[in-house]
Coordinates of C-alpha atoms and ligand atoms in Angstrom, one line a residue:
M33 CA 53.8 86.9 82.0
T34 CA 54.1 88.6 84.3
R35 CA 55.8 91.3 84.5
P36 CA 59.8 91.5 84.9
L37 CA 60.7 92.3 88.8
S38 CA 62.5 95.9 88.7
P39 CA 65.3 96.2 90.5
R40 CA 65.9 97.6 94.4
L41 CA 69.2 99.2 94.0
T42 CA 70.0 101.5 96.6
P43 CA 71.7 105.0 96.1
N44 CA 74.8 103.8 96.8
A45 CA 74.3 101.1 94.2
R46 CA 73.0 104.1 91.4
T47 CA 75.8 106.0 91.9
V48 CA 78.5 102.9 90.8
L49 CA 76.1 102.1 88.1
R50 CA 75.4 106.2 86.7
Q51 CA 79.4 106.5 86.7
R52 CA 80.4 103.9 85.4
Y53 CA 78.0 100.7 84.2
L54 CA 75.5 102.1 82.0
A55 CA 75.8 102.4 78.7
R56 CA 76.2 106.4 77.0
D57 CA 75.9 107.4 73.5
A58 CA 78.4 109.2 72.1
K59 CA 77.9 112.2 73.8
G60 CA 78.3 110.7 77.4
V61 CA 74.8 111.4 77.7
V62 CA 73.7 108.1 80.2
T63 CA 71.2 105.9 78.3
E64 CA 69.6 103.2 79.5
T65 CA 68.3 102.2 83.6
P66 CA 69.9 100.0 85.7
A67 CA 66.9 98.3 84.5
A68 CA 67.4 98.1 80.7
L69 CA 71.7 97.0 81.3
F70 CA 69.5 93.8 83.3
Q71 CA 67.7 93.2 80.7
R72 CA 71.4 94.4 78.0
V73 CA 73.3 91.4 80.0
A74 CA 70.4 88.5 80.8
A75 CA 69.5 89.1 77.1
D76 CA 73.2 88.6 75.3
I77 CA 74.1 85.8 77.6
A78 CA 71.3 84.4 77.3
S79 CA 71.4 84.3 73.0
A80 CA 74.5 81.8 73.6
E81 CA 72.1 79.0 74.9
R82 CA 71.0 79.1 70.8
L83 CA 75.3 77.6 70.1
Y84 CA 72.9 74.4 71.5
P85 CA 70.0 72.7 70.7
P86 CA 67.8 72.1 72.2
G87 CA 68.4 74.0 74.7
T88 CA 66.3 76.4 77.4
R89 CA 64.0 78.3 75.5
L90 CA 66.0 81.7 75.1
A91 CA 63.6 83.6 75.8
L92 CA 63.2 81.9 79.5
A93 CA 67.0 81.6 80.1
A94 CA 67.4 85.2 79.5
R95 CA 63.9 86.5 82.2
R96 CA 65.5 83.8 84.9
F97 CA 68.9 85.4 84.5
Y98 CA 67.3 88.8 84.5
D99 CA 65.4 87.8 88.0
V100 CA 68.7 86.5 89.4
M101 CA 70.5 90.1 88.2
A102 CA 67.6 92.5 89.1
S103 CA 66.4 91.1 92.4
R104 CA 70.6 91.2 93.9
T105 CA 70.9 87.8 94.7
F106 CA 73.6 87.0 91.8
L107 CA 76.3 89.7 89.7
P108 CA 78.8 88.7 87.6
N109 CA 81.8 90.5 87.2
S110 CA 81.7 93.9 86.2
P111 CA 83.6 93.0 82.9
T112 CA 79.7 91.4 81.4
L113 CA 78.4 94.3 82.9
M114 CA 80.0 97.0 81.6
N115 CA 79.7 95.2 78.0
A116 CA 77.5 92.3 77.1
G117 CA 75.4 93.7 74.6
R118 CA 77.6 96.7 73.8
P119 CA 80.6 96.8 70.8
L120 CA 83.7 96.2 73.1
Q121 CA 82.0 92.2 74.6
Q122 CA 84.9 92.0 76.1
L123 CA 82.7 89.6 79.7
S124 CA 86.4 88.4 81.7
A125 CA 87.5 89.8 84.0
C126 CA 90.7 88.2 85.2
F127 CA 94.2 86.9 82.8
V128 CA 96.9 85.4 83.0
L129 CA 99.7 86.6 79.7
P130 CA 103.1 84.2 79.7
V131 CA 106.3 86.4 79.7
D132 CA 109.4 84.2 78.3
D133 CA 112.3 85.4 78.8
S134 CA 113.0 87.2 75.3
L135 CA 112.3 90.5 74.3
E136 CA 109.8 90.1 72.1
S137 CA 108.5 87.9 74.3
I138 CA 108.0 90.8 76.8
F139 CA 107.1 93.7 74.8
D140 CA 104.3 90.9 72.8
A141 CA 103.2 91.1 76.8
V142 CA 102.8 94.5 77.0
K143 CA 100.6 94.7 74.1
Y144 CA 98.3 92.3 75.3
Q145 CA 98.2 93.6 78.6
A146 CA 97.7 97.3 77.3
L147 CA 94.3 95.2 75.1
I148 CA 93.5 93.6 78.0
H149 CA 93.2 96.5 80.5
Q150 CA 91.8 98.8 77.4
S151 CA 88.7 95.6 77.8
G152 CA 88.4 95.8 81.2
G153 CA 90.4 92.6 82.9
G154 CA 93.3 92.6 84.9
T155 CA 96.1 90.6 84.2
G156 CA 98.8 88.7 86.5
F157 CA 102.0 88.1 85.0
S158 CA 104.8 84.9 86.6
F159 CA 108.2 87.1 85.9
S160 CA 110.2 84.3 87.0
R161 CA 111.2 82.5 83.3
L162 CA 113.2 86.1 82.8
R163 CA 117.4 86.4 83.5
P164 CA 117.9 87.9 86.3
A165 CA 119.8 91.4 86.3
A166 CA 123.6 91.2 85.3
D167 CA 122.7 87.7 83.7
A168 CA 124.6 87.4 80.1
V169 CA 123.3 88.1 77.2
A170 CA 124.7 87.2 73.6
T171 CA 123.2 89.5 71.2
T172 CA 124.9 92.5 72.6
S173 CA 127.0 91.4 74.6
G174 CA 125.7 93.2 77.4
A175 CA 124.1 92.3 80.7
A176 CA 120.9 92.5 81.4
S177 CA 118.4 94.2 83.5
G178 CA 116.0 91.7 85.0
P179 CA 113.0 90.9 85.7
V180 CA 112.1 93.6 88.2
S181 CA 113.3 96.7 85.2
F182 CA 111.0 94.8 82.9
M183 CA 108.3 95.1 85.4
R184 CA 108.6 98.6 85.5
V185 CA 107.6 99.1 81.5
F186 CA 104.5 97.0 82.2
N187 CA 104.0 99.2 85.9
L188 CA 104.2 102.5 83.4
S189 CA 102.2 101.2 80.6
T190 CA 98.9 100.0 82.7
D191 CA 99.1 104.7 83.0
V192 CA 99.5 105.2 80.4
I193 CA 96.1 102.6 79.3
K194 CA 93.3 103.6 81.6
Q195 CA 91.6 100.4 82.2
G196 CA 88.8 100.9 79.3
G197 CA 87.4 104.5 80.2
T198 CA 86.2 102.0 83.5
R199 CA 89.1 101.8 86.1
R200 CA 92.1 101.4 86.5
G201 CA 94.7 98.3 84.6
A202 CA 94.9 96.5 87.3
N203 CA 98.1 93.6 87.3
M204 CA 99.7 90.5 89.7
G205 CA 103.2 90.4 89.5
I206 CA 104.9 87.2 90.8
L207 CA 108.7 86.5 91.3
R208 CA 109.5 82.9 92.9
V209 CA 111.2 82.6 95.8
D210 CA 114.4 80.7 94.6
H211 CA 115.2 83.5 91.0
P212 CA 118.1 85.0 92.4
D213 CA 116.2 88.4 92.2
I214 CA 113.9 87.4 94.7
L215 CA 115.1 90.2 97.0
E216 CA 114.9 93.4 94.6
F217 CA 111.5 92.0 94.2
I218 CA 110.9 91.4 98.0
A219 CA 112.1 95.7 98.7
L220 CA 110.9 96.9 95.8
K221 CA 107.1 97.7 97.3
Q222 CA 108.3 99.6 100.0
N223 CA 109.0 102.8 98.2
P224 CA 105.1 103.6 97.5
M225 CA 106.1 105.2 94.6
E226 CA 107.1 101.5 92.8
M227 CA 104.9 99.1 90.7
T228 CA 101.7 101.3 91.7
N229 CA 99.7 99.6 89.3
F230 CA 100.6 95.9 90.6
N231 CA 99.6 93.9 93.3
L232 CA 102.9 91.4 94.6
S233 CA 103.4 88.0 95.8
V234 CA 106.5 86.0 96.0
G235 CA 106.0 82.7 94.4
L236 CA 106.5 80.2 97.6
T237 CA 107.3 76.4 96.9
D238 CA 106.9 73.4 99.5
E239 CA 110.7 72.6 99.5
F240 CA 111.1 76.5 100.8
M241 CA 109.0 76.1 103.5
E242 CA 110.6 73.1 104.7
A243 CA 114.0 75.0 104.4
V244 CA 112.2 77.6 106.5
R245 CA 111.0 75.3 109.2
H246 CA 114.0 73.4 109.4
S247 CA 117.0 76.6 109.2
R248 CA 118.3 75.4 106.3
R249 CA 119.9 77.2 102.9
Y250 CA 118.6 76.8 99.9
A251 CA 119.6 77.3 96.3
L252 CA 119.1 80.2 94.0
V253 CA 118.1 79.6 90.2
N254 CA 119.3 80.8 86.8
P255 CA 116.1 80.4 84.9
R256 CA 118.4 80.7 81.3
T257 CA 120.8 78.2 82.5
K258 CA 118.7 76.0 85.1
R259 CA 122.1 76.4 87.6
P260 CA 122.0 77.3 90.6
V261 CA 123.6 80.9 91.4
K262 CA 123.7 80.6 95.2
R263 CA 122.4 79.6 98.1
L264 CA 121.1 81.6 101.2
P265 CA 119.5 81.0 104.1
A266 CA 115.7 80.6 104.3
A267 CA 115.3 82.6 106.5
L268 CA 116.5 85.4 105.8
V269 CA 114.2 85.4 102.6
F270 CA 111.7 84.6 104.4
N271 CA 112.2 87.6 107.3
R272 CA 112.8 89.8 104.8
L273 CA 110.0 88.7 102.9
V274 CA 107.3 89.2 106.4
E275 CA 108.8 92.6 107.3
A276 CA 108.2 94.3 103.9
A277 CA 105.1 92.5 104.0
W278 CA 104.5 93.9 108.0
Q279 CA 105.5 97.6 107.0
S280 CA 103.5 97.8 103.7
G281 CA 101.3 94.8 103.0
E282 CA 103.0 93.3 100.0
P283 CA 104.7 91.7 98.8
G284 CA 101.7 89.0 99.0
V285 CA 102.4 84.9 98.7
V286 CA 101.2 82.2 96.6
F287 CA 102.1 78.9 97.3
L288 CA 102.7 76.6 93.8
D289 CA 103.3 73.6 94.6
T290 CA 99.2 73.7 96.4
I291 CA 97.8 75.4 93.3
N292 CA 100.2 73.1 90.8
R293 CA 98.6 70.6 93.1
A294 CA 94.7 71.3 91.9
N295 CA 95.7 72.5 88.5
P296 CA 93.3 70.3 86.9
T297 CA 95.1 70.1 83.7
P298 CA 98.4 69.4 84.6
Q299 CA 99.0 67.9 80.5
L300 CA 98.8 71.3 79.6
G301 CA 101.6 73.0 81.8
S302 CA 102.4 74.3 85.5
I303 CA 100.6 77.4 87.1
E304 CA 102.8 80.1 87.2
A305 CA 100.2 82.9 88.1
T306 CA 97.4 84.6 89.4
N307 CA 95.1 87.3 87.6
P308 CA 95.1 90.7 89.3
C309 CA 93.2 89.4 93.3
G310 CA 95.0 86.3 93.5
E311 CA 92.3 84.0 93.2
Q312 CA 92.2 82.6 89.6
P313 CA 95.1 80.3 89.3
L314 CA 95.4 80.1 84.9
L315 CA 97.7 79.1 82.8
G316 CA 99.1 81.6 80.3
Y317 CA 96.8 83.8 77.8
E318 CA 94.1 81.6 79.8
S319 CA 91.5 84.0 81.7
C320 CA 88.3 83.1 83.5
T321 CA 84.3 84.8 84.5
L322 CA 84.0 85.2 87.5
G323 CA 80.3 85.6 89.1
S324 CA 79.0 85.9 93.2
I325 CA 75.6 84.9 94.2
N326 CA 75.0 87.3 97.2
V327 CA 74.3 84.3 100.1
A328 CA 72.4 86.8 102.2
R329 CA 69.3 86.4 100.0
C330 CA 70.1 83.2 100.5
L331 CA 67.4 82.7 104.1
T332 CA 64.8 80.7 104.4
R333 CA 61.0 83.3 105.0
D334 CA 61.7 83.3 109.3
G335 CA 65.4 84.8 108.1
R336 CA 66.9 82.4 110.9
A337 CA 68.2 79.4 108.0
I338 CA 70.0 79.3 105.1
D339 CA 67.7 78.0 102.1
Y340 CA 69.2 74.7 100.5
D341 CA 66.8 74.5 98.2
M342 CA 66.8 78.5 97.1
L343 CA 70.9 78.2 96.3
A344 CA 70.1 74.3 94.5
A345 CA 67.9 76.2 92.2
I346 CA 70.6 79.5 92.0
V347 CA 73.5 77.4 92.1
P348 CA 72.6 76.0 87.9
L349 CA 71.4 78.8 87.5
T350 CA 74.1 80.5 87.1
V351 CA 77.0 77.9 86.0
R352 CA 74.2 78.2 83.5
F353 CA 75.2 81.7 83.2
L354 CA 78.8 81.5 83.3
D355 CA 79.1 78.8 81.0
D356 CA 77.0 80.5 78.4
V357 CA 79.1 83.9 79.2
L358 CA 82.6 81.9 78.1
D359 CA 80.7 81.6 74.3
R360 CA 79.3 85.9 73.7
T361 CA 82.9 87.1 75.6
R362 CA 84.8 88.5 72.5
F363 CA 88.4 87.3 74.2
P364 CA 91.3 90.8 73.2
L365 CA 93.3 87.7 71.1
P366 CA 93.2 84.6 69.5
A367 CA 95.7 82.8 71.8
I368 CA 93.3 83.7 75.1
D369 CA 90.4 82.4 72.9
R370 CA 91.4 79.1 72.3
Q371 CA 93.8 78.6 75.8
T372 CA 90.2 79.6 77.5
K373 CA 88.1 77.3 75.6
L374 CA 90.6 74.5 75.9
T375 CA 89.5 74.6 79.8
R376 CA 86.3 76.3 80.2
K377 CA 87.3 77.6 83.6
I378 CA 84.8 79.6 85.6
G379 CA 84.6 80.9 89.0
L380 CA 80.7 80.9 90.7
G381 CA 82.1 81.8 94.9
I382 CA 80.0 84.2 97.1
M383 CA 79.9 87.9 98.2
G384 CA 77.4 88.7 101.8
F385 CA 78.9 86.4 103.8
A386 CA 79.3 88.1 106.7
D387 CA 75.6 89.8 106.4
L388 CA 74.6 86.0 106.2
L389 CA 76.0 85.3 109.6
I390 CA 74.9 88.6 110.8
R391 CA 71.6 88.0 109.8
L392 CA 71.8 84.0 111.5
G393 CA 72.8 86.2 114.5
I394 CA 76.5 84.9 114.3
P395 CA 79.8 86.7 114.9
Y396 CA 82.3 85.8 112.5
D397 CA 84.9 85.4 114.7
T398 CA 83.7 81.9 115.9
E399 CA 83.6 78.3 115.3
E400 CA 80.5 78.3 114.4
A401 CA 81.2 80.7 111.9
L402 CA 83.5 78.2 110.5
K403 CA 81.4 75.5 110.5
V404 CA 78.7 77.8 108.8
G405 CA 80.8 79.3 105.9
D406 CA 82.5 75.3 105.5
Q407 CA 78.7 74.0 105.7
L408 CA 77.7 76.8 102.9
M409 CA 80.8 76.0 101.0
R410 CA 80.2 72.4 100.6
A411 CA 76.7 72.8 99.0
I412 CA 77.5 75.1 96.7
Q413 CA 80.8 73.3 95.7
S414 CA 79.2 70.0 94.7
Q415 CA 75.7 71.5 93.8
A416 CA 77.8 73.7 90.8
H417 CA 80.0 70.5 89.5
A418 CA 76.6 68.9 89.9
A419 CA 75.5 71.4 87.2
S420 CA 78.9 71.2 85.1
E421 CA 78.2 68.0 85.2
Q422 CA 75.1 67.9 83.9
L423 CA 76.5 70.2 81.2
A424 CA 78.4 68.3 79.7
T425 CA 76.1 66.5 79.2
E426 CA 73.5 68.4 77.0
R427 CA 77.1 70.3 75.8
G428 CA 80.2 68.1 76.3
V429 CA 82.9 68.3 78.2
F430 CA 85.6 70.4 77.7
P431 CA 88.1 70.2 75.8
A432 CA 91.2 69.3 77.2
Y433 CA 89.9 66.6 79.0
Q434 CA 90.8 63.9 77.9
G435 CA 95.1 63.3 80.5
S436 CA 93.2 66.1 82.8
R437 CA 92.5 65.4 86.2
L438 CA 89.2 65.2 86.0
Q439 CA 89.8 62.5 83.5
D440 CA 91.3 60.4 86.5
E441 CA 88.9 61.1 88.8
G442 CA 86.0 59.7 85.7
R443 CA 84.0 63.6 86.7
R444 CA 82.5 63.9 83.3
R445 CA 82.2 68.4 82.7
R446 CA 81.9 71.0 81.1
N447 CA 84.5 73.1 83.0
A448 CA 88.0 72.3 84.0
T449 CA 87.4 74.2 87.1
V450 CA 84.3 75.9 88.7
T451 CA 84.2 78.1 91.8
T452 CA 87.0 80.8 92.8
I453 CA 85.9 83.7 95.8
A454 CA 86.6 86.4 94.9
P455 CA 87.3 90.4 96.0
T456 CA 83.6 91.5 94.7
G457 CA 84.8 94.7 95.2
T458 CA 82.1 96.5 93.3
I459 CA 79.1 94.1 93.2
S460 CA 79.2 94.0 96.3
I461 CA 78.5 97.5 96.0
I462 CA 76.2 96.8 93.5
A463 CA 73.6 94.7 95.3
D464 CA 74.4 96.2 99.2
C465 CA 75.9 93.5 100.6
S466 CA 79.3 92.7 102.3
A467 CA 82.2 91.8 100.0
G468 CA 83.6 88.7 99.4
I469 CA 83.6 86.5 102.5
E470 CA 85.7 88.9 104.5
P471 CA 83.7 90.7 107.6
L472 CA 82.6 94.2 107.8
Y473 CA 85.4 96.7 107.9
G474 CA 83.7 99.1 109.8
I475 CA 79.9 99.3 110.9
S476 CA 80.2 103.5 109.1
V477 CA 82.4 103.2 106.0
T478 CA 83.7 105.1 103.6
R479 CA 84.5 103.8 100.8
T480 CA 87.0 105.1 97.8
I481 CA 85.6 102.8 94.5
M482 CA 87.3 103.0 91.9
E483 CA 90.0 106.6 92.6
D484 CA 87.4 109.2 92.6
I485 CA 83.7 107.8 94.6
R486 CA 82.8 108.2 97.9
L487 CA 80.4 106.6 99.4
E488 CA 79.6 106.9 103.3
S489 CA 76.7 104.2 104.2
F490 CA 75.9 102.5 107.8
H491 CA 76.0 99.2 107.8
P492 CA 71.7 98.5 107.5
E493 CA 71.1 95.4 109.9
F494 CA 72.9 98.0 112.2
L495 CA 70.9 100.7 111.8
K496 CA 67.7 98.5 112.0
Q497 CA 69.0 96.8 115.4
A498 CA 69.6 100.4 116.2
R499 CA 66.4 101.9 116.3
A500 CA 64.6 99.6 116.9
R501 CA 66.6 99.8 120.3
G502 CA 66.0 103.3 120.3
L503 CA 69.9 104.2 120.2
A504 CA 71.2 108.3 119.7
L505 CA 72.4 108.0 116.2
E506 CA 74.2 111.0 115.9
T507 CA 75.5 110.5 118.7
L508 CA 77.4 106.7 117.4
R509 CA 77.6 108.8 114.5
R510 CA 80.5 110.7 116.1
E511 CA 82.1 108.3 118.0
M512 CA 81.1 105.7 115.4
A513 CA 83.6 107.7 113.0
H514 CA 86.8 107.8 114.9
S515 CA 87.4 104.3 114.9
E516 CA 86.0 101.3 113.1
S517 CA 85.4 99.2 115.8
I518 CA 82.8 99.5 118.0
R519 CA 83.6 97.0 120.8
H520 CA 85.1 100.3 123.4
L521 CA 81.7 101.5 122.7
T522 CA 79.8 100.7 125.8
Q523 CA 76.4 102.3 124.7
I524 CA 76.2 99.9 122.7
P525 CA 74.1 96.8 123.8
E526 CA 77.7 94.1 124.5
D527 CA 75.4 91.6 122.2
M528 CA 75.4 93.8 119.1
R529 CA 79.0 94.9 120.1
R530 CA 79.5 91.6 119.4
L531 CA 77.8 90.7 116.6
F532 CA 78.9 93.2 114.3
V533 CA 82.2 92.7 114.7
T534 CA 85.5 94.2 112.9
A535 CA 87.6 93.1 110.6
H536 CA 90.7 94.0 113.4
D537 CA 88.8 93.1 115.8
I538 CA 88.6 89.2 114.4
S539 CA 92.6 87.0 114.8
P540 CA 94.6 86.8 112.0
A541 CA 94.2 83.1 112.9
H542 CA 90.4 83.1 112.7
H543 CA 91.0 84.9 108.6
V544 CA 93.0 82.6 107.4
R545 CA 91.0 79.9 109.2
M546 CA 88.7 81.1 107.7
Q547 CA 90.2 81.6 104.2
A548 CA 90.7 77.8 104.7
V549 CA 87.3 77.0 104.9
F550 CA 86.5 78.2 102.1
Q551 CA 89.5 76.8 99.8
R552 CA 88.4 74.0 101.0
S553 CA 85.6 73.7 99.0
S554 CA 86.8 76.6 96.0
D555 CA 88.8 74.6 93.0
S556 CA 90.5 77.9 92.5
G557 CA 91.5 79.9 94.9
V558 CA 90.2 82.9 98.1
S559 CA 90.1 86.1 98.2
K560 CA 90.7 87.6 101.8
T561 CA 92.4 89.6 103.4
I562 CA 94.5 89.2 106.5
N563 CA 93.1 91.9 108.8
L564 CA 96.4 92.8 110.8
P565 CA 96.1 95.4 114.1
P566 CA 98.3 99.0 113.9
T567 CA 100.0 96.6 117.2
A568 CA 101.0 93.5 114.8
T569 CA 104.8 92.8 114.4
P570 CA 106.6 90.6 111.9
K571 CA 106.4 87.4 113.8
D572 CA 102.4 87.8 113.5
V573 CA 102.8 87.8 109.9
A574 CA 104.8 85.1 110.1
A575 CA 102.3 82.7 111.4
A576 CA 100.2 83.8 109.3
F577 CA 101.7 82.9 106.7
Q578 CA 103.1 79.5 108.1
L579 CA 99.6 78.6 109.6
A580 CA 97.8 79.7 105.7
H581 CA 100.5 77.1 103.9
E582 CA 99.6 74.7 106.8
L583 CA 95.8 74.9 106.2
G584 CA 96.2 74.3 102.1
C585 CA 95.3 77.9 100.9
K586 CA 97.0 78.7 97.8
G587 CA 97.9 81.7 99.1
L588 CA 97.8 85.3 101.2
T589 CA 97.5 88.9 101.5
V590 CA 98.0 90.8 105.0
Y591 CA 97.0 94.5 105.5
R592 CA 97.9 95.4 108.5
S593 CA 95.9 99.0 109.9
G594 CA 97.7 102.3 108.6
S595 CA 100.6 101.3 106.9
R596 CA 99.1 102.1 103.3
A597 CA 98.5 105.1 103.5
H598 CA 95.8 105.2 100.5
Q599 CA 93.3 101.7 100.6
V600 CA 90.0 100.7 99.0
L601 CA 88.4 98.3 101.0
A602 CA 86.6 95.0 99.6
C603 CA 89.8 95.3 98.0
T604 CA 92.4 96.4 99.6
H605 CA 94.2 94.7 97.3
V606 CA 93.9 96.7 93.9
Q607 CA 94.8 100.4 94.5
Ligands
LIG877 N1 89.7 93.7 89.0 C1 90.7 94.8 87.6 N2 90.6 96.1 88.3 C2 89.7 96.2 89.2 C3 88.7 95.2 90.4 C4 89.3 94.0 89.4 O1 90.7 94.2 86.8 O2 90.0 96.9 89.7 C5 90.1 91.9 87.5 C6 91.2 91.5 88.8 O3 90.8 90.4 88.1 C7 90.2 90.7 90.1 C8 88.2 90.5 89.7 O4 88.7 91.5 88.4 O5 90.6 89.8 90.8 C9 87.9 90.9 90.3 O6 87.3 91.8 91.2 P1 86.5 92.5 91.7 O7 85.5 90.9 92.0 O8 87.0 93.1 93.5 O9 85.4 92.6 90.9 P2 84.0 93.4 90.7 O10 83.1 92.2 89.3 O11 83.4 93.4 91.5 O12 85.1 94.8 90.0

C-alpha cells in the first residue's frame, strides 16, 4: 500500500483550517493536522458503505475519499469538514424550515433555526403564509404584526446563537410578490441596521413578470383568507424592487414558477424557499449537503484541455461520497431526518471555473467561455445522473420516487436532485481556487472570512505569468491596491489584461448568461453574483432581472460595486 498523499495546502488554507476546522481539545488547543482532518472525514463518510452490502471495500472507499480531498480536487461543504467523525456529526449546510400562520409554528421555527445554526447549517424560510400586518387575530381580537416584525425575531435569535462557535448563522427570507406586505419587505434592508443576518429575496411569479411586461395591475392576496385585498401596478412594485437592489444589493429575487417546474417531487408539495445563498431550493424540513469539484485540477497533463476521463472517474466517486453523507449526518430534528431521506437530495457542483478558463487562456467574458462552461457542466451533469442511477441499482431509488417527476421520465435515481452550483466561499480558499463559477473578483484581493480573518493574495497564475515576463511586481502591487480591475494598467501586456478579467469588467448580461449556462445543467440552482459597476443604473438592474427570468435562471443576486459598506468576497450574499 502506498503512503497517503500529504495535502498540499497554501498558508491561507492552513490558516482557515486552523481557525475553524481542525479538532481541538477541551482547552481549545488544536489536536489535528490537515491530513488528519481529511482522514477523519474520509473514514467517517466511508463507514456509511457498511449499510449497503456488498458495497465498496471500506478501506478502499476511505482511501479514495481521502485522496480526492487531500489533492484539493473535491471538497464537501464546510459542516462536513468540521463535523464528520466528531460528536456533532451534522454535515449539511442547507436547510429550509416551514413557517405557518400561527404563533406556535413561528416560534417552533425560531427554535429549530437555533438548533440548526448551532450545528453549523444555514436556514431558509418563506414568510409568505403569514397573515399581513393589521389583519385580524381571532384569539385576541387584536391586529396581526405581519411577516416583517416576525422576521426580526428570527434575525435577533441568530445574533444570539453563534453558529456552533464556527460561523455566524446565515438565513434566507422570502416573501411572495403577491403578499400584501411586499412593499415593506422590499424596503426593509435599505436600513443597514435591519435584518443583518438575512439575505432577502422576493418570490416572483411568471404572472407578475407578465404583468410588468404589459404594464398591468396584479392582485395582492391575503394568505389567511386567500382573498385579494388590493391591486397594484406591477411596474410600481418591480421598480421599487429594482431601486432597492440597485441601492443595496437587497433584496434579490427567486423565480418561484421556474423553481417549481423543476421540482422533482411535486407530490410532496411545492417549493417556497431556498437556503441562505439561494442555490438550493428545498421543501420545508428538507436539507441538502453540497460538494464541489475543483475543475482547475481537472486539466490534461499538457494543461491544454479539460480532462474528461479524469472527471468521469471523480464524478461517480463524489456522488457516492455525498450519498454516503446523507447516511452519516445526525440531523438536528427528526422531521428533517425524515424529509431529507425521502428525497435524498445532494448538490454536486464545481469551483475553480475562472482558474480553469485562465489556464486554458480563455477570457471569462467571451462566447468561448460560455461554450466551455456549457460543455463542462453538461458532462458533469450527465455523469452525475448516471452515477446516481448506478447507486439506485445498488441501494434503491429515493423513497419518494413513486409519483415523482423522475418516475414519469423513467429515470431510476438514488437522489431526487444531484447537481447544484454552490458559492464555495470557504472551501475554495481551502482548495486555493476561484470561487464557484465566479470570475476573479480582483487579481490582488483581501478576503474577509468568517468575520475576523483577513487574507491577502495575488492570483498564483498571474504571479507566474508576471514573473515569466519580468514585470515589476512591487510597483504593480501598489497600483493594483487601488482597483480590482487591471484593465487600465498599460504596463501589463495587453493579452494578460484581457485574460485576467475581473468581475467588474464583465457586463451584467454576460454574468447572467454564464449563470444561465450552468443553470441549464444543474438540477437545483446556481450561486452567482451579478456584479455591476458603480455607474450602473436601476435600468441595468431591471434588465438583469428580466434576462435572468427569460433565460430560465432560478433567482438572481445583484451587487453594485461600492453600494454596501461591508462585504465578503466570493460569497457576497452572506454578510
Ligand atoms: N452557509 C452558512 N453560513 C455561512 C456560509 C454558508 O450557513 O457563513 C451555508 C448556506 O446554506 C450556503 C451554503 O452554506 O448556501 C454553501 O455556502 P458555501 O459554498 O459558501 O460554503 P462553504 O462550504 O464554502 O463554507
